[in-house]
Amino acid sequence: MGKPRVLAIGAAVQDVFLQGSIFSPHNTVGGFMEQFVPGSKNDVEQVTFSTGGGASNAADTFARHGFRSSFLGRIGRDVAGRAVMEALHRDGVATKEVSLDDKQSTGYSVLLLAPSGERTILTYRGASEIYNLRARQLAAHKADWYYISSLAGDFASLTMILRYAHRHHIKVAINPGKDELRRSKDFKALLPLITLLSVNKQEAQMLFSGDTSLQLIRQAATQVPLTIITDGPQGSVASDGQQVYHAGMYQNVPVIDRTGAGDAFSSGFTASLIDGQSMERALLFASANSTSVVEQIGAKAGILTKRAKLQSMPVVARPLHP
């Protein structure tokens, strides 16, 4: 059996990170505000250029896992677009059907990093606003799995991808964005076409009713074979339809930058399952991948390889319906 073929579909952007004491929060009557005065000129201590975007980040996870990884999205014919493509190619990600937009620029984000690792993000979606994907682009990749990140609410493209995957027996993992989840009725109608749903607790509550992750995942398990729900410091829960798996935090590490942590978790979990690993191992790798990413600036620098040495992490499995 050859290497798994995984196509990541969604956003790719150019990121620039600005670090400086000016981004440190301070107390005000209303809570916290950034120490930034409109009209002023302020110094920053460090500037870091990187690339990101949910699908671009996931494609790198799959490539570093040893899969035949491809990326499908939309970028502009500009310097930022070239940076995105070069970063993907360095990790061995194929990009043969990427759409090049002659009118819109490549998506671009400016991230203001506080010393705590928290960030304020200024985002221009650009070419990632509307995808207008076509079936011929999917056919060119011959994938075993699709991994879909946010498509900025482009339901025409999302529906086409899922129906194509269903017809051609391709498994689908999805980490949807808010623009998809806001149309909860439309999105829920597509759940029978999805293999793996990856969301955080707040996102899960946009689709299902419940106060706890366990209540939410029990509902999700009736419609999707595999589900993972993350809940920040509370850890995560996952289900394979028979068992529910509870995992805590991997390690308590100094957070440098949280950008891409969610993408690293979701794609890491997906990669492990594609590789035939157990749910427990998938949760361990996902948590380790996310932890590694927050220790460095940028969404990709900390992405782990398949052979990375992992620390132990307790995962408790119980019947989904006791």
Short mmCIF file of C-alpha atoms in Angstrom, two decimals:
data_model
loop_
_atom_site.label_atom_id
_atom_site.label_comp_id
_atom_site.label_asym_id
_atom_site.label_seq_id
_atom_site.Cartn_x
_atom_site.Cartn_y
_atom_site.Cartn_z
CA MET A 1 0.00 0.00 0.00
CA GLY A 2 1.40 3.41 -0.99
CA LYS A 3 1.54 6.58 1.01
CA PRO A 4 -1.86 8.12 1.80
CA ARG A 5 -2.86 10.95 -0.53
CA VAL A 6 -4.38 13.91 1.30
CA LEU A 7 -5.71 17.10 -0.27
CA ALA A 8 -6.06 20.12 2.05
CA ILE A 9 -8.64 22.61 0.79
CA GLY A 10 -9.07 26.17 2.04
CA ALA A 11 -7.10 29.24 3.00
CA ALA A 12 -3.46 30.17 2.56
CA VAL A 13 -2.18 33.57 3.66
CA GLN A 14 0.96 35.59 4.20
CA ASP A 15 1.51 36.40 7.89
CA VAL A 16 3.64 39.14 9.38
CA PHE A 17 4.19 39.11 13.15
CA LEU A 18 5.01 42.30 15.03
CA GLN A 19 6.41 42.03 18.56
CA GLY A 20 6.86 44.93 20.92
CA SER A 21 6.14 46.23 24.40
CA ILE A 22 3.49 48.51 22.91
CA PHE A 23 1.25 45.47 22.56
CA SER A 24 1.36 44.70 26.29
CA PRO A 25 -2.10 45.16 27.89
CA HIS A 26 -2.64 47.51 30.81
CA ASN A 27 -5.54 48.05 33.18
CA THR A 28 -8.20 50.60 32.34
CA VAL A 29 -11.59 51.33 33.84
CA GLY A 30 -13.22 49.15 31.20
CA GLY A 31 -10.86 46.20 31.56
CA PHE A 32 -7.83 45.82 29.29
CA MET A 33 -6.74 47.92 26.36
CA GLU A 34 -3.62 47.94 24.22
CA GLN A 35 -1.15 50.76 24.83
CA PHE A 36 -1.59 52.17 21.36
CA VAL A 37 -2.30 55.83 20.68
CA PRO A 38 -3.93 56.64 17.31
CA GLY A 39 -1.78 58.97 15.22
CA SER A 40 1.42 58.06 17.02
CA LYS A 41 4.57 56.41 15.66
CA ASN A 42 5.63 53.40 17.67
CA ASP A 43 8.63 51.10 17.68
CA VAL A 44 8.41 47.32 17.54
CA GLU A 45 11.22 45.02 18.61
CA GLN A 46 10.87 42.22 16.05
CA VAL A 47 9.23 41.48 12.70
CA THR A 48 8.75 37.89 11.50
CA PHE A 49 7.37 36.85 8.11
CA SER A 50 5.64 33.50 7.74
CA THR A 51 2.77 31.85 5.91
CA GLY A 52 -0.40 30.33 7.30
CA GLY A 53 -4.07 29.69 6.65
CA GLY A 54 -5.96 26.63 7.86
CA ALA A 55 -5.51 24.42 4.79
CA SER A 56 -1.94 25.52 4.16
CA ASN A 57 -1.02 24.67 7.76
CA ALA A 58 -2.74 21.30 7.54
CA ALA A 59 -1.00 20.47 4.26
CA ASP A 60 2.33 20.90 6.03
CA THR A 61 1.24 18.57 8.85
CA PHE A 62 0.34 15.89 6.29
CA ALA A 63 3.61 16.38 4.40
CA ARG A 64 5.69 16.10 7.57
CA HIS A 65 3.74 12.95 8.39
CA GLY A 66 5.11 11.42 5.20
CA PHE A 67 1.90 11.55 3.18
CA ARG A 68 1.52 12.69 -0.41
CA SER A 69 0.15 16.07 0.54
CA SER A 70 -1.52 18.60 -1.79
CA PHE A 71 -3.03 22.03 -1.27
CA LEU A 72 -6.01 23.51 -3.12
CA GLY A 73 -6.98 27.11 -2.58
CA ARG A 74 -6.93 30.56 -4.12
CA ILE A 75 -4.10 33.10 -4.00
CA GLY A 76 -3.19 36.26 -5.88
CA ARG A 77 -0.47 36.73 -8.49
CA ASP A 78 1.73 38.70 -6.11
CA VAL A 79 4.71 38.53 -3.77
CA ALA A 80 2.62 37.12 -0.92
CA GLY A 81 1.28 34.41 -3.21
CA ARG A 82 4.81 33.41 -4.20
CA ALA A 83 5.78 33.23 -0.53
CA VAL A 84 2.83 30.90 0.15
CA MET A 85 3.76 28.62 -2.74
CA GLU A 86 7.45 28.53 -1.87
CA ALA A 87 6.71 27.58 1.74
CA LEU A 88 4.44 24.74 0.64
CA HIS A 89 6.98 23.47 -1.88
CA ARG A 90 9.74 23.43 0.75
CA ASP A 91 7.69 20.86 2.66
CA GLY A 92 6.96 18.87 -0.48
CA VAL A 93 3.31 19.92 -0.82
CA ALA A 94 1.88 19.72 -4.37
CA THR A 95 0.05 22.82 -5.64
CA LYS A 96 -0.79 22.00 -9.27
CA GLU A 97 -4.45 23.07 -9.16
CA VAL A 98 -4.15 26.19 -7.00
CA SER A 99 -6.26 29.03 -8.43
CA LEU A 100 -4.40 32.26 -9.22
CA ASP A 101 -6.52 35.40 -8.94
CA ASP A 102 -5.68 38.30 -11.25
CA LYS A 103 -7.89 40.78 -9.40
CA GLN A 104 -7.66 39.98 -5.68
CA SER A 105 -4.43 39.90 -3.70
CA THR A 106 -3.33 36.94 -1.61
CA GLY A 107 -4.83 36.85 1.88
CA TYR A 108 -2.70 38.75 4.38
CA SER A 109 -2.63 38.95 8.16
CA VAL A 110 -0.78 41.29 10.49
CA LEU A 111 -0.46 39.79 13.97
CA LEU A 112 0.33 41.99 16.96
CA LEU A 113 1.98 39.72 19.52
CA ALA A 114 1.81 40.48 23.22
CA PRO A 115 4.57 39.07 25.48
CA SER A 116 1.96 36.63 26.90
CA GLY A 117 1.57 34.94 23.51
CA GLU A 118 -1.90 36.39 22.95
CA ARG A 119 -2.34 38.23 19.69
CA THR A 120 -4.52 40.70 17.89
CA ILE A 121 -5.01 39.82 14.23
CA LEU A 122 -5.74 42.20 11.37
CA THR A 123 -6.88 40.07 8.43
CA TYR A 124 -7.44 40.73 4.75
CA ARG A 125 -9.09 37.69 3.14
CA GLY A 126 -8.38 38.77 -0.41
CA ALA A 127 -8.37 35.88 -2.87
CA SER A 128 -9.55 33.53 -0.09
CA GLU A 129 -12.93 35.28 0.07
CA ILE A 130 -14.55 33.22 -2.70
CA TYR A 131 -13.09 29.93 -3.94
CA ASN A 132 -15.27 29.00 -6.94
CA LEU A 133 -13.78 25.50 -6.94
CA ARG A 134 -14.48 23.07 -9.78
CA ALA A 135 -14.72 19.28 -9.84
CA ARG A 136 -11.86 19.06 -12.36
CA GLN A 137 -9.54 20.55 -9.72
CA LEU A 138 -10.48 17.77 -7.33
CA ALA A 139 -10.15 15.09 -9.99
CA ALA A 140 -6.56 16.14 -10.71
CA HIS A 141 -5.40 15.12 -7.21
CA LYS A 142 -6.62 11.50 -6.87
CA ALA A 143 -6.85 11.85 -3.09
CA ASP A 144 -7.76 9.26 -0.46
CA TRP A 145 -8.79 11.98 2.00
CA TYR A 146 -9.89 15.59 1.79
CA TYR A 147 -9.17 17.94 4.68
CA ILE A 148 -11.34 21.07 4.49
CA SER A 149 -10.66 24.19 6.54
CA SER A 150 -12.81 27.33 6.46
CA LEU A 151 -14.00 28.29 2.98
CA ALA A 152 -15.21 31.74 4.09
CA GLY A 153 -18.81 30.57 3.84
CA ASP A 154 -18.54 29.47 0.19
CA PHE A 155 -21.28 26.81 0.46
CA ALA A 156 -21.38 26.21 -3.28
CA SER A 157 -17.76 25.01 -3.20
CA LEU A 158 -18.25 23.12 0.08
CA THR A 159 -21.30 21.27 -1.22
CA MET A 160 -19.57 20.41 -4.48
CA ILE A 161 -16.53 19.02 -2.63
CA LEU A 162 -18.59 16.86 -0.29
CA ARG A 163 -20.81 15.46 -3.04
CA TYR A 164 -17.80 14.72 -5.23
CA ALA A 165 -16.08 12.96 -2.32
CA HIS A 166 -19.19 10.90 -1.61
CA ARG A 167 -19.50 9.79 -5.25
CA HIS A 168 -15.83 8.81 -5.41
CA HIS A 169 -15.59 7.17 -1.96
CA ILE A 170 -13.13 9.75 -0.62
CA LYS A 171 -13.11 10.33 3.13
CA VAL A 172 -13.52 13.90 4.39
CA ALA A 173 -12.22 15.62 7.52
CA ILE A 174 -13.45 19.15 8.12
CA ASN A 175 -12.44 21.91 10.51
CA PRO A 176 -15.11 24.50 9.58
CA GLY A 177 -14.95 28.20 10.21
CA LYS A 178 -17.52 30.54 11.72
CA ASP A 179 -18.85 31.47 8.27
CA GLU A 180 -19.89 27.86 7.68
CA LEU A 181 -21.20 27.29 11.20
CA ARG A 182 -23.38 30.42 11.22
CA ARG A 183 -25.48 28.68 8.57
CA SER A 184 -26.00 25.82 10.98
CA LYS A 185 -29.07 24.35 9.25
CA ASP A 186 -27.27 24.21 5.89
CA PHE A 187 -24.09 22.83 7.45
CA LYS A 188 -25.90 20.15 9.45
CA ALA A 189 -27.57 18.94 6.26
CA LEU A 190 -24.08 18.11 4.96
CA LEU A 191 -22.93 16.15 8.02
CA PRO A 192 -23.85 12.72 6.54
CA LEU A 193 -21.19 13.36 3.87
CA ILE A 194 -18.42 13.98 6.45
CA THR A 195 -16.11 11.37 7.98
CA LEU A 196 -14.42 13.48 10.68
CA LEU A 197 -15.70 16.69 12.27
CA SER A 198 -13.22 18.82 14.22
CA VAL A 199 -14.51 21.82 16.20
CA ASN A 200 -14.01 23.57 19.51
CA LYS A 201 -16.71 23.60 22.17
CA GLN A 202 -18.13 27.00 21.21
CA GLU A 203 -18.31 25.93 17.57
CA ALA A 204 -19.98 22.63 18.52
CA GLN A 205 -22.66 24.64 20.36
CA MET A 206 -23.49 26.37 17.07
CA LEU A 207 -24.54 22.96 15.72
CA PHE A 208 -25.76 20.98 18.72
CA SER A 209 -27.40 21.69 22.08
CA GLY A 210 -25.60 21.02 25.33
CA ASP A 211 -23.57 22.61 28.10
CA THR A 212 -20.78 20.03 28.23
CA SER A 213 -18.48 18.58 25.61
CA LEU A 214 -19.83 15.12 26.43
CA GLN A 215 -23.41 16.18 25.68
CA LEU A 216 -22.28 17.77 22.43
CA ILE A 217 -20.20 14.86 21.22
CA ARG A 218 -22.99 12.37 21.90
CA GLN A 219 -25.19 14.33 19.50
CA ALA A 220 -22.43 14.69 16.92
CA ALA A 221 -21.74 10.94 17.04
CA THR A 222 -25.24 10.22 15.72
CA GLN A 223 -24.38 12.02 12.47
CA VAL A 224 -20.60 11.78 11.96
CA PRO A 225 -18.41 8.65 12.33
CA LEU A 226 -15.52 10.52 14.00
CA THR A 227 -15.69 13.70 16.08
CA ILE A 228 -13.17 15.74 18.07
CA ILE A 229 -14.16 18.68 20.30
CA THR A 230 -11.52 20.83 21.99
CA ASP A 231 -12.11 23.01 25.04
CA GLY A 232 -8.93 24.96 25.71
CA PRO A 233 -7.43 24.24 29.16
CA GLN A 234 -10.16 21.63 29.75
CA GLY A 235 -8.57 19.42 27.09
CA SER A 236 -10.53 17.57 24.44
CA VAL A 237 -13.01 14.76 23.84
CA ALA A 238 -13.21 12.52 20.80
CA SER A 239 -15.57 9.80 19.66
CA ASP A 240 -15.47 6.93 17.19
CA GLY A 241 -19.18 6.21 17.61
CA GLN A 242 -18.59 3.55 20.25
CA GLN A 243 -16.29 5.13 22.82
CA VAL A 244 -15.67 8.64 24.05
CA TYR A 245 -12.06 9.56 24.78
CA HIS A 246 -11.14 12.29 27.27
CA ALA A 247 -7.71 13.92 27.09
CA GLY A 248 -6.23 16.68 29.21
CA MET A 249 -3.43 19.10 28.37
CA TYR A 250 -0.23 17.70 26.87
CA GLN A 251 2.34 19.91 28.58
CA ASN A 252 2.36 23.26 30.32
CA VAL A 253 4.82 25.21 28.17
CA PRO A 254 5.58 28.92 27.77
CA VAL A 255 3.32 30.23 25.00
CA ILE A 256 5.15 32.34 22.42
CA ASP A 257 2.39 32.54 19.79
CA ARG A 258 -0.99 30.76 19.62
CA THR A 259 -1.35 31.20 15.85
CA GLY A 260 -2.07 27.89 14.14
CA ALA A 261 -2.53 25.90 17.37
CA GLY A 262 -6.04 24.81 16.43
CA ASP A 263 -4.96 23.86 12.91
CA ALA A 264 -2.07 21.83 14.31
CA PHE A 265 -4.39 19.96 16.68
CA SER A 266 -7.06 19.21 14.09
CA SER A 267 -4.67 18.21 11.31
CA GLY A 268 -2.48 16.23 13.72
CA PHE A 269 -5.48 14.24 14.93
CA THR A 270 -6.57 13.61 11.34
CA ALA A 271 -3.07 12.59 10.20
CA SER A 272 -2.73 10.01 12.97
CA LEU A 273 -6.07 8.40 12.15
CA ILE A 274 -5.26 8.33 8.43
CA ASP A 275 -2.02 6.60 9.42
CA GLY A 276 -4.01 3.87 11.17
CA GLN A 277 -3.21 4.95 14.73
CA SER A 278 -5.58 4.48 17.68
CA MET A 279 -7.83 7.25 18.94
CA GLU A 280 -5.60 7.54 22.02
CA ARG A 281 -2.48 7.95 19.89
CA ALA A 282 -4.25 10.44 17.63
CA LEU A 283 -5.19 12.58 20.62
CA LEU A 284 -1.63 12.41 21.92
CA PHE A 285 -0.09 13.47 18.62
CA ALA A 286 -2.67 16.24 18.10
CA SER A 287 -1.94 17.69 21.52
CA ALA A 288 1.82 17.44 21.04
CA ASN A 289 1.60 19.07 17.60
CA SER A 290 -0.45 21.96 18.95
CA THR A 291 1.87 22.41 21.94
CA SER A 292 4.95 22.46 19.71
CA VAL A 293 3.40 25.12 17.48
CA VAL A 294 2.68 27.59 20.31
CA GLU A 295 6.33 27.45 21.39
CA GLN A 296 7.44 29.24 18.21
CA ILE A 297 6.39 32.23 16.16
CA GLY A 298 4.25 31.35 13.16
CA ALA A 299 1.77 28.60 12.41
CA LYS A 300 4.22 26.19 10.76
CA ALA A 301 7.61 26.33 12.44
CA GLY A 302 6.64 23.93 15.24
CA ILE A 303 4.68 21.35 13.21
CA LEU A 304 5.98 17.90 14.17
CA THR A 305 7.07 15.04 11.98
CA LYS A 306 5.54 11.59 12.27
CA ARG A 307 8.61 10.31 14.13
CA ALA A 308 8.74 13.07 16.74
CA LYS A 309 9.39 11.79 20.26
CA LEU A 310 6.27 12.38 22.36
CA GLN A 311 5.75 12.63 26.09
CA SER A 312 3.04 10.54 27.72
CA MET A 313 -0.44 11.97 28.24
CA PRO A 314 -3.36 10.23 29.95
CA VAL A 315 -6.39 9.49 27.78
CA VAL A 316 -9.46 7.94 29.39
CA ALA A 317 -11.88 5.89 27.24
CA ARG A 318 -15.47 5.17 28.25
CA PRO A 319 -18.56 3.93 26.42
CA LEU A 320 -20.21 6.74 24.50
CA HIS A 321 -23.62 5.76 25.93
CA PRO A 322 -23.24 4.14 29.38
#
